[in-house]
PDB file of C-alpha atoms in Angstrom:
ATOM      1  CA  UNK B   5      12.762 -26.110 -33.128  1.00 56.00           C
ATOM      2  CA  UNK B   6      14.413 -23.091 -31.509  1.00 59.00           C
ATOM      3  CA  UNK B   7      13.414 -20.801 -34.392  1.00 69.00           C
ATOM      4  CA  UNK B   8       9.722 -21.685 -34.100  1.00 71.00           C
ATOM      5  CA  UNK B   9       9.727 -21.154 -30.320  1.00 81.00           C
ATOM      6  CA  UNK B  10      11.653 -17.879 -30.618  1.00 74.00           C
ATOM      7  CA  UNK B  11       9.351 -16.538 -33.345  1.00 77.00           C
ATOM      8  CA  UNK B  12       6.025 -17.404 -31.715  1.00 83.00           C
ATOM      9  CA  UNK B  13       4.620 -14.026 -30.685  1.00 88.00           C
ATOM     10  CA  UNK B  14       1.722 -15.743 -28.915  1.00 89.00           C
ATOM     11  CA  UNK B  15       4.095 -17.867 -26.816  1.00 90.00           C
ATOM     12  CA  UNK B  16       6.255 -14.855 -25.962  1.00 90.00           C
ATOM     13  CA  UNK B  17       3.176 -12.862 -24.910  1.00 92.00           C
ATOM     14  CA  UNK B  18       1.964 -15.699 -22.710  1.00 92.00           C
ATOM     15  CA  UNK B  19       5.417 -16.101 -21.170  1.00 93.00           C
ATOM     16  CA  UNK B  20       5.644 -12.398 -20.361  1.00 94.00           C
ATOM     17  CA  UNK B  21       2.261 -12.471 -18.627  1.00 93.00           C
ATOM     18  CA  UNK B  22       3.045 -15.702 -16.733  1.00 93.00           C
ATOM     19  CA  UNK B  23       6.450 -14.436 -15.583  1.00 93.00           C
ATOM     20  CA  UNK B  24       4.787 -11.356 -14.101  1.00 94.00           C
ATOM     21  CA  UNK B  25       2.058 -13.464 -12.500  1.00 92.00           C
ATOM     22  CA  UNK B  26       4.595 -15.826 -10.938  1.00 93.00           C
ATOM     23  CA  UNK B  27       6.300 -12.869  -9.260  1.00 94.00           C
ATOM     24  CA  UNK B  28       3.008 -11.306  -8.126  1.00 93.00           C
ATOM     25  CA  UNK B  29       1.675 -14.575  -6.687  1.00 89.00           C
ATOM     26  CA  UNK B  30       4.895 -15.689  -5.006  1.00 90.00           C
ATOM     27  CA  UNK B  31       4.521 -17.120  -1.510  1.00 91.00           C
ATOM     28  CA  UNK B  32       6.830 -18.878   0.929  1.00 93.00           C
ATOM     29  CA  UNK B  33       5.434 -22.392   1.422  1.00 92.00           C
ATOM     30  CA  UNK B  34       7.611 -22.939   4.465  1.00 93.00           C
ATOM     31  CA  UNK B  35       5.691 -20.146   6.188  1.00 94.00           C
ATOM     32  CA  UNK B  36       2.227 -20.303   4.643  1.00 93.00           C
ATOM     33  CA  UNK B  37       1.308 -23.761   5.971  1.00 94.00           C
ATOM     34  CA  UNK B  38       0.467 -24.383   9.613  1.00 91.00           C
ATOM     35  CA  UNK B  39       0.449 -28.159   9.862  1.00 96.00           C
ATOM     36  CA  UNK B  40      -1.815 -29.540  12.621  1.00 96.00           C
ATOM     37  CA  UNK B  41      -0.380 -32.453  14.577  1.00 96.00           C
ATOM     38  CA  UNK B  42      -2.983 -34.773  13.085  1.00 95.00           C
ATOM     39  CA  UNK B  43      -6.117 -34.792  10.942  1.00 96.00           C
ATOM     40  CA  UNK B  44      -9.373 -36.387  12.157  1.00 94.00           C
ATOM     41  CA  UNK B  45      -9.781 -40.019  11.117  1.00 89.00           C
ATOM     42  CA  UNK B  46     -13.575 -39.989  10.936  1.00 92.00           C
ATOM     43  CA  UNK B  47     -13.785 -37.676   7.941  1.00 95.00           C
ATOM     44  CA  UNK B  48     -13.232 -37.579   4.205  1.00 97.00           C
ATOM     45  CA  UNK B  49      -9.630 -36.852   3.206  1.00 98.00           C
ATOM     46  CA  UNK B  50     -10.624 -36.638  -0.447  1.00 97.00           C
ATOM     47  CA  UNK B  51     -13.856 -35.547  -2.117  1.00 97.00           C
ATOM     48  CA  UNK B  52     -15.881 -38.805  -2.234  1.00 97.00           C
ATOM     49  CA  UNK B  53     -16.574 -38.497  -5.979  1.00 97.00           C
ATOM     50  CA  UNK B  54     -12.805 -38.556  -6.590  1.00 98.00           C
ATOM     51  CA  UNK B  55     -12.198 -41.840  -4.780  1.00 98.00           C
ATOM     52  CA  UNK B  56     -11.770 -44.940  -6.918  1.00 98.00           C
ATOM     53  CA  UNK B  57     -14.616 -46.856  -5.262  1.00 97.00           C
ATOM     54  CA  UNK B  58     -17.249 -44.124  -5.570  1.00 97.00           C
ATOM     55  CA  UNK B  59     -20.396 -45.295  -7.346  1.00 96.00           C
ATOM     56  CA  UNK B  60     -19.306 -48.929  -7.478  1.00 97.00           C
ATOM     57  CA  UNK B  61     -20.513 -52.106  -5.713  1.00 97.00           C
ATOM     58  CA  UNK B  62     -17.217 -52.141  -3.804  1.00 96.00           C
ATOM     59  CA  UNK B  63     -18.206 -48.920  -2.006  1.00 96.00           C
ATOM     60  CA  UNK B  64     -21.567 -50.433  -1.101  1.00 96.00           C
ATOM     61  CA  UNK B  65     -19.766 -53.346   0.557  1.00 95.00           C
ATOM     62  CA  UNK B  66     -17.639 -51.154   2.848  1.00 95.00           C
ATOM     63  CA  UNK B  67     -18.708 -49.548   6.160  1.00 95.00           C
ATOM     64  CA  UNK B  68     -18.402 -45.777   6.536  1.00 94.00           C
ATOM     65  CA  UNK B  69     -15.273 -45.953   8.698  1.00 94.00           C
ATOM     66  CA  UNK B  70     -13.479 -48.014   6.061  1.00 95.00           C
ATOM     67  CA  UNK B  71     -14.495 -45.579   3.309  1.00 96.00           C
ATOM     68  CA  UNK B  72     -12.994 -42.776   5.406  1.00 97.00           C
ATOM     69  CA  UNK B  73      -9.800 -44.820   5.851  1.00 96.00           C
ATOM     70  CA  UNK B  74      -9.716 -45.493   2.124  1.00 97.00           C
ATOM     71  CA  UNK B  75     -10.035 -41.782   1.355  1.00 97.00           C
ATOM     72  CA  UNK B  76      -7.117 -41.135   3.697  1.00 97.00           C
ATOM     73  CA  UNK B  77      -4.785 -43.568   1.955  1.00 97.00           C
ATOM     74  CA  UNK B  78      -6.011 -42.585  -1.509  1.00 98.00           C
ATOM     75  CA  UNK B  79      -5.190 -38.972  -0.712  1.00 98.00           C
ATOM     76  CA  UNK B  80      -1.694 -39.986   0.420  1.00 98.00           C
ATOM     77  CA  UNK B  81      -1.297 -41.993  -2.789  1.00 98.00           C
ATOM     78  CA  UNK B  82      -2.474 -39.019  -4.854  1.00 98.00           C
ATOM     79  CA  UNK B  83       0.059 -36.699  -3.223  1.00 98.00           C
ATOM     80  CA  UNK B  84       2.733 -39.408  -3.592  1.00 98.00           C
ATOM     81  CA  UNK B  85       2.020 -39.526  -7.336  1.00 97.00           C
ATOM     82  CA  UNK B  86       2.561 -35.762  -7.326  1.00 96.00           C
ATOM     83  CA  UNK B  87       5.964 -36.186  -5.674  1.00 97.00           C
ATOM     84  CA  UNK B  88       7.072 -38.693  -8.314  1.00 95.00           C
ATOM     85  CA  UNK B  89       5.578 -36.750 -11.220  1.00 94.00           C
ATOM     86  CA  UNK B  90       7.218 -33.518 -10.109  1.00 95.00           C
ATOM     87  CA  UNK B  91      10.584 -35.254  -9.745  1.00 95.00           C
ATOM     88  CA  UNK B  92      10.371 -36.389 -13.371  1.00 92.00           C
ATOM     89  CA  UNK B  93       9.328 -33.020 -14.752  1.00 93.00           C
ATOM     90  CA  UNK B  94      12.043 -31.210 -12.762  1.00 95.00           C
ATOM     91  CA  UNK B  95      14.674 -33.479 -14.299  1.00 96.00           C
ATOM     92  CA  UNK B  96      13.354 -32.951 -17.822  1.00 94.00           C
ATOM     93  CA  UNK B  97      12.887 -29.178 -17.588  1.00 96.00           C
ATOM     94  CA  UNK B  98      16.281 -28.685 -15.914  1.00 97.00           C
ATOM     95  CA  UNK B  99      17.906 -30.559 -18.809  1.00 96.00           C
ATOM     96  CA  UNK B 100      16.456 -28.002 -21.231  1.00 95.00           C
ATOM     97  CA  UNK B 101      16.806 -24.688 -19.393  1.00 96.00           C
ATOM     98  CA  UNK B 102      19.186 -22.253 -21.132  1.00 96.00           C
ATOM     99  CA  UNK B 103      19.779 -24.595 -24.058  1.00 94.00           C
ATOM    100  CA  UNK B 104      19.698 -23.368 -27.662  1.00 92.00           C
ATOM    101  CA  UNK B 105      16.256 -24.843 -28.347  1.00 91.00           C
ATOM    102  CA  UNK B 106      14.626 -23.367 -25.249  1.00 94.00           C
ATOM    103  CA  UNK B 107      16.135 -19.901 -24.867  1.00 93.00           C
ATOM    104  CA  UNK B 108      12.776 -18.101 -24.998  1.00 93.00           C
ATOM    105  CA  UNK B 109      11.000 -20.001 -22.184  1.00 95.00           C
ATOM    106  CA  UNK B 110      14.081 -20.278 -19.937  1.00 96.00           C
ATOM    107  CA  UNK B 111      13.102 -17.352 -17.695  1.00 95.00           C
ATOM    108  CA  UNK B 112       9.732 -18.979 -17.067  1.00 95.00           C
ATOM    109  CA  UNK B 113      11.495 -22.321 -16.513  1.00 96.00           C
ATOM    110  CA  UNK B 114      13.183 -20.712 -13.488  1.00 96.00           C
ATOM    111  CA  UNK B 115       9.781 -19.882 -11.966  1.00 95.00           C
ATOM    112  CA  UNK B 116       8.447 -23.290 -12.998  1.00 95.00           C
ATOM    113  CA  UNK B 117      11.340 -25.203 -11.401  1.00 96.00           C
ATOM    114  CA  UNK B 118      11.159 -23.155  -8.195  1.00 96.00           C
ATOM    115  CA  UNK B 119       7.402 -23.572  -7.850  1.00 95.00           C
ATOM    116  CA  UNK B 120       7.436 -27.282  -8.639  1.00 95.00           C
ATOM    117  CA  UNK B 121      10.229 -27.883  -6.148  1.00 96.00           C
ATOM    118  CA  UNK B 122       8.106 -26.221  -3.472  1.00 96.00           C
ATOM    119  CA  UNK B 123       5.061 -28.257  -4.534  1.00 96.00           C
ATOM    120  CA  UNK B 124       7.057 -31.445  -4.138  1.00 97.00           C
ATOM    121  CA  UNK B 125       8.059 -30.345  -0.651  1.00 97.00           C
ATOM    122  CA  UNK B 126       4.544 -29.706   0.637  1.00 97.00           C
ATOM    123  CA  UNK B 127       3.091 -32.827  -0.975  1.00 97.00           C
ATOM    124  CA  UNK B 128       5.859 -34.911   0.603  1.00 98.00           C
ATOM    125  CA  UNK B 129       5.330 -33.126   3.918  1.00 97.00           C
ATOM    126  CA  UNK B 130       1.630 -34.031   3.878  1.00 98.00           C
ATOM    127  CA  UNK B 131       2.368 -37.677   3.048  1.00 98.00           C
ATOM    128  CA  UNK B 132       4.982 -38.076   5.761  1.00 98.00           C
ATOM    129  CA  UNK B 133       3.061 -36.190   8.449  1.00 97.00           C
ATOM    130  CA  UNK B 134      -0.337 -37.790   7.942  1.00 97.00           C
ATOM    131  CA  UNK B 135       0.387 -41.023   6.088  1.00 96.00           C
ATOM    132  CA  UNK B 136       3.755 -41.924   7.533  1.00 96.00           C
ATOM    133  CA  UNK B 137       5.197 -42.644   4.070  1.00 96.00           C
ATOM    134  CA  UNK B 138       5.363 -41.786   0.415  1.00 97.00           C
ATOM    135  CA  UNK B 139       3.975 -44.580  -1.745  1.00 97.00           C
ATOM    136  CA  UNK B 140       6.472 -46.004  -4.229  1.00 93.00           C
ATOM    137  CA  UNK B 141       6.347 -44.894  -7.841  1.00 85.00           C
ATOM    138  CA  UNK B 142       4.185 -47.123 -10.057  1.00 81.00           C
ATOM    139  CA  UNK B 143       6.017 -49.097 -12.719  1.00 77.00           C
ATOM    140  CA  UNK B 144       5.554 -48.240 -16.363  1.00 69.00           C
ATOM    141  CA  UNK B 145       4.572 -45.065 -18.139  1.00 61.00           C
ATOM    142  CA  UNK B 146       8.100 -44.047 -19.103  1.00 52.00           C
ATOM    143  CA  UNK B 147       9.055 -46.572 -21.770  1.00 60.00           C
ATOM    144  CA  UNK B 148      11.330 -45.551 -24.628  1.00 57.00           C
ATOM    145  CA  UNK B 149       9.803 -42.611 -26.455  1.00 59.00           C
ATOM    146  CA  UNK B 150       9.100 -43.196 -30.151  1.00 61.00           C
ATOM    147  CA  UNK B 151      10.183 -41.626 -32.440  1.00 61.00           C
ATOM    148  CA  UNK B 152      13.457 -40.038 -31.345  1.00 70.00           C
ATOM    149  CA  UNK B 153      12.716 -36.663 -32.973  1.00 82.00           C
ATOM    150  CA  UNK B 154       9.608 -36.329 -30.756  1.00 89.00           C
ATOM    151  CA  UNK B 155      11.439 -36.515 -27.431  1.00 90.00           C
ATOM    152  CA  UNK B 156      10.890 -32.939 -26.247  1.00 93.00           C
ATOM    153  CA  UNK B 157       7.353 -32.885 -27.616  1.00 94.00           C
ATOM    154  CA  UNK B 158       6.397 -35.975 -25.642  1.00 93.00           C
ATOM    155  CA  UNK B 159       8.217 -34.831 -22.514  1.00 93.00           C
ATOM    156  CA  UNK B 160       6.074 -31.705 -22.394  1.00 95.00           C
ATOM    157  CA  UNK B 161       2.957 -33.684 -23.368  1.00 96.00           C
ATOM    158  CA  UNK B 162       3.575 -35.984 -20.388  1.00 95.00           C
ATOM    159  CA  UNK B 163       4.063 -32.999 -18.101  1.00 95.00           C
ATOM    160  CA  UNK B 164       0.833 -31.429 -19.379  1.00 96.00           C
ATOM    161  CA  UNK B 165      -1.177 -34.650 -18.991  1.00 97.00           C
ATOM    162  CA  UNK B 166       0.129 -35.094 -15.456  1.00 95.00           C
ATOM    163  CA  UNK B 167      -0.633 -31.484 -14.517  1.00 96.00           C
ATOM    164  CA  UNK B 168      -4.153 -31.554 -15.951  1.00 96.00           C
ATOM    165  CA  UNK B 169      -4.988 -34.812 -14.146  1.00 97.00           C
ATOM    166  CA  UNK B 170      -3.734 -33.359 -10.870  1.00 97.00           C
ATOM    167  CA  UNK B 171      -5.507 -30.045 -11.390  1.00 96.00           C
ATOM    168  CA  UNK B 172      -8.840 -31.812 -11.888  1.00 97.00           C
ATOM    169  CA  UNK B 173      -8.495 -33.127  -8.336  1.00 98.00           C
ATOM    170  CA  UNK B 174      -7.033 -29.901  -6.919  1.00 97.00           C
ATOM    171  CA  UNK B 175      -9.772 -27.646  -8.240  1.00 96.00           C
ATOM    172  CA  UNK B 176     -12.530 -29.812  -6.779  1.00 97.00           C
ATOM    173  CA  UNK B 177     -10.936 -30.439  -3.377  1.00 98.00           C
ATOM    174  CA  UNK B 178      -9.988 -26.779  -2.951  1.00 97.00           C
ATOM    175  CA  UNK B 179     -13.709 -25.927  -2.914  1.00 97.00           C
ATOM    176  CA  UNK B 180     -14.986 -28.905  -0.905  1.00 97.00           C
ATOM    177  CA  UNK B 181     -16.077 -27.528   2.487  1.00 96.00           C
ATOM    178  CA  UNK B 182     -16.455 -31.053   3.862  1.00 95.00           C
ATOM    179  CA  UNK B 183     -12.680 -31.468   3.768  1.00 97.00           C
ATOM    180  CA  UNK B 184     -10.282 -30.290   6.477  1.00 97.00           C
ATOM    181  CA  UNK B 185      -8.902 -26.805   5.833  1.00 96.00           C
ATOM    182  CA  UNK B 186      -5.334 -28.145   5.567  1.00 97.00           C
ATOM    183  CA  UNK B 187      -6.380 -30.447   2.721  1.00 97.00           C
ATOM    184  CA  UNK B 188      -8.259 -27.637   1.014  1.00 97.00           C
ATOM    185  CA  UNK B 189      -5.280 -25.295   1.388  1.00 97.00           C
ATOM    186  CA  UNK B 190      -2.808 -27.755  -0.154  1.00 97.00           C
ATOM    187  CA  UNK B 191      -5.090 -28.199  -3.148  1.00 97.00           C
ATOM    188  CA  UNK B 192      -5.991 -24.511  -3.426  1.00 96.00           C
ATOM    189  CA  UNK B 193      -2.387 -23.336  -3.492  1.00 95.00           C
ATOM    190  CA  UNK B 194      -1.327 -25.992  -5.964  1.00 95.00           C
ATOM    191  CA  UNK B 195      -4.248 -25.169  -8.269  1.00 94.00           C
ATOM    192  CA  UNK B 196      -3.244 -21.505  -8.248  1.00 91.00           C
ATOM    193  CA  UNK B 197       0.230 -22.317  -9.563  1.00 91.00           C
ATOM    194  CA  UNK B 198      -0.835 -25.117 -11.899  1.00 92.00           C
ATOM    195  CA  UNK B 199      -3.215 -22.859 -13.800  1.00 92.00           C
ATOM    196  CA  UNK B 200      -0.136 -20.938 -14.999  1.00 92.00           C
ATOM    197  CA  UNK B 201       1.826 -24.087 -15.755  1.00 94.00           C
ATOM    198  CA  UNK B 202      -1.036 -25.562 -17.780  1.00 96.00           C
ATOM    199  CA  UNK B 203      -1.462 -22.368 -19.809  1.00 94.00           C
ATOM    200  CA  UNK B 204       2.246 -22.438 -20.636  1.00 94.00           C
ATOM    201  CA  UNK B 205       2.287 -26.187 -21.281  1.00 95.00           C
ATOM    202  CA  UNK B 206      -0.581 -26.073 -23.763  1.00 96.00           C
ATOM    203  CA  UNK B 207       1.037 -23.313 -25.794  1.00 95.00           C
ATOM    204  CA  UNK B 208       4.490 -24.944 -25.780  1.00 96.00           C
ATOM    205  CA  UNK B 209       3.065 -28.328 -26.789  1.00 96.00           C
ATOM    206  CA  UNK B 210       1.205 -26.673 -29.674  1.00 95.00           C
ATOM    207  CA  UNK B 211       4.403 -25.012 -30.913  1.00 94.00           C
ATOM    208  CA  UNK B 212       6.461 -28.203 -30.542  1.00 95.00           C
ATOM    209  CA  UNK B 213       3.875 -30.245 -32.411  1.00 95.00           C
ATOM    210  CA  UNK B 214       3.734 -27.700 -35.239  1.00 93.00           C
ATOM    211  CA  UNK B 215       7.496 -28.100 -35.577  1.00 91.00           C
ATOM    212  CA  UNK B 216       7.316 -31.901 -35.393  1.00 93.00           C
ATOM    213  CA  UNK B 217       4.655 -32.121 -38.124  1.00 92.00           C
ATOM    214  CA  UNK B 218       6.925 -30.373 -40.659  1.00 90.00           C
ATOM    215  CA  UNK B 219       9.096 -33.469 -41.112  1.00 90.00           C
ATOM    216  CA  UNK B 220       7.103 -36.274 -39.426  1.00 91.00           C
ATOM    217  CA  UNK B 221       5.585 -39.142 -41.379  1.00 91.00           C
ATOM    218  CA  UNK B 222       2.029 -40.354 -40.810  1.00 91.00           C
ATOM    219  CA  UNK B 223       3.483 -43.378 -39.049  1.00 90.00           C
ATOM    220  CA  UNK B 224       5.486 -41.184 -36.674  1.00 91.00           C
ATOM    221  CA  UNK B 225       2.435 -39.049 -35.862  1.00 92.00           C
ATOM    222  CA  UNK B 226       0.491 -42.261 -35.194  1.00 91.00           C
ATOM    223  CA  UNK B 227       3.275 -43.456 -32.874  1.00 91.00           C
ATOM    224  CA  UNK B 228       3.028 -40.202 -30.928  1.00 93.00           C
ATOM    225  CA  UNK B 229      -0.751 -40.546 -30.598  1.00 93.00           C
ATOM    226  CA  UNK B 230      -0.486 -44.163 -29.434  1.00 92.00           C
ATOM    227  CA  UNK B 231       2.155 -43.206 -26.884  1.00 92.00           C
ATOM    228  CA  UNK B 232      -0.008 -40.431 -25.441  1.00 94.00           C
ATOM    229  CA  UNK B 233      -3.020 -42.730 -25.121  1.00 93.00           C
ATOM    230  CA  UNK B 234      -0.900 -45.313 -23.289  1.00 92.00           C
ATOM    231  CA  UNK B 235       0.514 -42.651 -20.991  1.00 94.00           C
ATOM    232  CA  UNK B 236      -2.932 -41.285 -20.157  1.00 95.00           C
ATOM    233  CA  UNK B 237      -4.163 -44.790 -19.328  1.00 93.00           C
ATOM    234  CA  UNK B 238      -1.111 -45.437 -17.146  1.00 94.00           C
ATOM    235  CA  UNK B 239      -1.504 -42.118 -15.318  1.00 95.00           C
ATOM    236  CA  UNK B 240      -5.179 -42.716 -14.597  1.00 96.00           C
ATOM    237  CA  UNK B 241      -4.728 -46.323 -13.499  1.00 96.00           C
ATOM    238  CA  UNK B 242      -2.005 -45.216 -11.051  1.00 96.00           C
ATOM    239  CA  UNK B 243      -4.843 -43.884  -8.903  1.00 97.00           C
ATOM    240  CA  UNK B 244      -5.979 -47.486  -8.381  1.00 97.00           C
ATOM    241  CA  UNK B 245      -3.376 -48.790  -5.948  1.00 97.00           C
ATOM    242  CA  UNK B 246      -3.604 -52.269  -4.370  1.00 97.00           C
ATOM    243  CA  UNK B 247      -1.275 -51.044  -1.607  1.00 97.00           C
ATOM    244  CA  UNK B 248      -3.811 -48.334  -0.759  1.00 97.00           C
ATOM    245  CA  UNK B 249      -6.605 -50.903  -0.551  1.00 97.00           C
ATOM    246  CA  UNK B 250      -4.427 -53.111   1.628  1.00 97.00           C
ATOM    247  CA  UNK B 251      -3.565 -50.233   3.978  1.00 97.00           C
ATOM    248  CA  UNK B 252      -7.262 -49.383   4.264  1.00 96.00           C
ATOM    249  CA  UNK B 253      -7.900 -52.925   5.493  1.00 95.00           C
ATOM    250  CA  UNK B 254      -9.671 -54.130   2.364  1.00 95.00           C
ATOM    251  CA  UNK B 255      -9.329 -57.852   1.698  1.00 93.00           C
ATOM    252  CA  UNK B 256      -8.010 -59.167  -1.623  1.00 96.00           C
ATOM    253  CA  UNK B 257      -6.655 -55.782  -2.816  1.00 97.00           C
ATOM    254  CA  UNK B 258      -5.512 -57.056  -6.232  1.00 97.00           C
ATOM    255  CA  UNK B 259      -8.950 -58.485  -6.932  1.00 97.00           C
ATOM    256  CA  UNK B 260     -10.567 -55.246  -5.747  1.00 97.00           C
ATOM    257  CA  UNK B 261      -8.362 -53.291  -8.151  1.00 97.00           C
ATOM    258  CA  UNK B 262      -9.359 -55.597 -10.996  1.00 97.00           C
ATOM    259  CA  UNK B 263     -13.041 -55.153 -10.164  1.00 97.00           C
ATOM    260  CA  UNK B 264     -12.753 -51.383 -10.006  1.00 97.00           C
ATOM    261  CA  UNK B 265     -10.848 -51.070 -13.284  1.00 97.00           C
ATOM    262  CA  UNK B 266     -13.447 -53.210 -15.066  1.00 97.00           C
ATOM    263  CA  UNK B 267     -16.416 -51.434 -13.490  1.00 97.00           C
ATOM    264  CA  UNK B 268     -18.434 -49.148 -15.854  1.00 95.00           C
ATOM    265  CA  UNK B 269     -17.883 -46.245 -13.450  1.00 96.00           C
ATOM    266  CA  UNK B 270     -14.165 -46.328 -14.193  1.00 96.00           C
ATOM    267  CA  UNK B 271     -14.797 -45.183 -17.774  1.00 94.00           C
ATOM    268  CA  UNK B 272     -17.054 -42.373 -16.594  1.00 95.00           C
ATOM    269  CA  UNK B 273     -14.453 -41.287 -14.034  1.00 97.00           C
ATOM    270  CA  UNK B 274     -11.686 -41.311 -16.641  1.00 96.00           C
ATOM    271  CA  UNK B 275     -13.752 -39.124 -18.952  1.00 94.00           C
ATOM    272  CA  UNK B 276     -14.306 -36.594 -16.168  1.00 95.00           C
ATOM    273  CA  UNK B 277     -10.609 -36.465 -15.312  1.00 96.00           C
ATOM    274  CA  UNK B 278      -9.337 -36.125 -18.886  1.00 96.00           C
ATOM    275  CA  UNK B 279     -12.210 -34.307 -20.613  1.00 94.00           C
ATOM    276  CA  UNK B 280     -10.305 -31.045 -21.091  1.00 94.00           C
ATOM    277  CA  UNK B 281      -7.032 -32.821 -21.841  1.00 96.00           C
ATOM    278  CA  UNK B 282      -8.528 -35.060 -24.509  1.00 95.00           C
ATOM    279  CA  UNK B 283     -10.294 -32.092 -26.097  1.00 94.00           C
ATOM    280  CA  UNK B 284      -7.034 -30.117 -26.268  1.00 96.00           C
ATOM    281  CA  UNK B 285      -4.990 -32.997 -27.694  1.00 96.00           C
ATOM    282  CA  UNK B 286      -7.658 -33.622 -30.343  1.00 95.00           C
ATOM    283  CA  UNK B 287      -7.940 -29.937 -31.256  1.00 94.00           C
ATOM    284  CA  UNK B 288      -4.166 -29.687 -31.786  1.00 95.00           C
ATOM    285  CA  UNK B 289      -4.088 -32.899 -33.857  1.00 95.00           C
ATOM    286  CA  UNK B 290      -2.021 -34.912 -31.399  1.00 95.00           C
ATOM    287  CA  UNK B 291      -5.003 -37.252 -31.176  1.00 93.00           C
ATOM    288  CA  UNK B 292      -7.430 -37.887 -34.026  1.00 84.00           C
ATOM    289  CA  UNK B 293     -11.175 -37.336 -34.198  1.00 68.00           C
ATOM    290  CA  UNK B 294     -11.528 -41.116 -34.110  1.00 64.00           C
ATOM    291  CA  UNK B 295      -9.724 -41.150 -30.747  1.00 62.00           C
ATOM    292  CA  UNK B 296     -12.127 -38.513 -29.385  1.00 55.00           C
ATOM    293  CA  UNK B 297     -15.149 -40.427 -30.653  1.00 53.00           C
ATOM    294  CA  UNK B 298     -13.826 -43.646 -29.140  1.00 57.00           C
ATOM    295  CA  UNK B 299     -13.075 -41.898 -25.851  1.00 57.00           C
ATOM    296  CA  UNK B 300     -16.561 -40.350 -25.649  1.00 53.00           C
ATOM    297  CA  UNK B 301     -18.345 -43.561 -26.703  1.00 48.00           C
ATOM    298  CA  UNK B 302     -16.432 -45.739 -24.259  1.00 49.00           C
ATOM    299  CA  UNK B 303     -17.278 -43.339 -21.467  1.00 45.00           C
TER     300      UNK B 303
END
């Protein structure tokens, strides 16, 4: 593995550019944010099209004030998912920094770890200031990774999937003038950093998969594909939280979650969130053309 990473001129060129960009774009998050004491309740805290009830009969059943409340708790859940996702990726990247297999990207790992640590801080700060809590981490999504020789590949695939899901939300909310400036700023700053992380993640995943394919059997490649599809489904469904619905005052939150996950709009929403991700994974061969066709047809 280390030889392929060390010899990839494309990866080294990308790393050099991203290292320079990380230094140029550096900011102090503890100074850049001016947190207001509170955010208005009668407003959207998340772009309406990104809420789990948008375009469904459930939304039609709720009054405007409850939809605002729902957007508030869904935003807190979204930032909570960021806290948990960042914690996992920090653990995994820290385990690999300055090891024999990852000598070449280790300098960028330092920027990556520092930036992600700061992201976790401001997401947690938002949750605690304006939601009063960080929602607990959903169960699942981190079962034993098959096969064992794909561990690093799937670690960085999970990180990439998580970052691309988050960036879909960030990029839209950063530009939404109907949102409070604090919400837009959190999303804008995170999107700025994540664009670098995604560029790096895509290239590293491509290199790791090229290495994996040299010795992998068809069955092992199929196991990797199945794992990624399960992880994408888990990540997306984590947005649908019965605790969020309960906090927003919605009755029968488990039944509401079931209705929303089975609603046709859910498939459309999932396609929007993962369109670029699915295209990349198919192009690299991590998912097959049949998976792409199935994903497009089901959405």
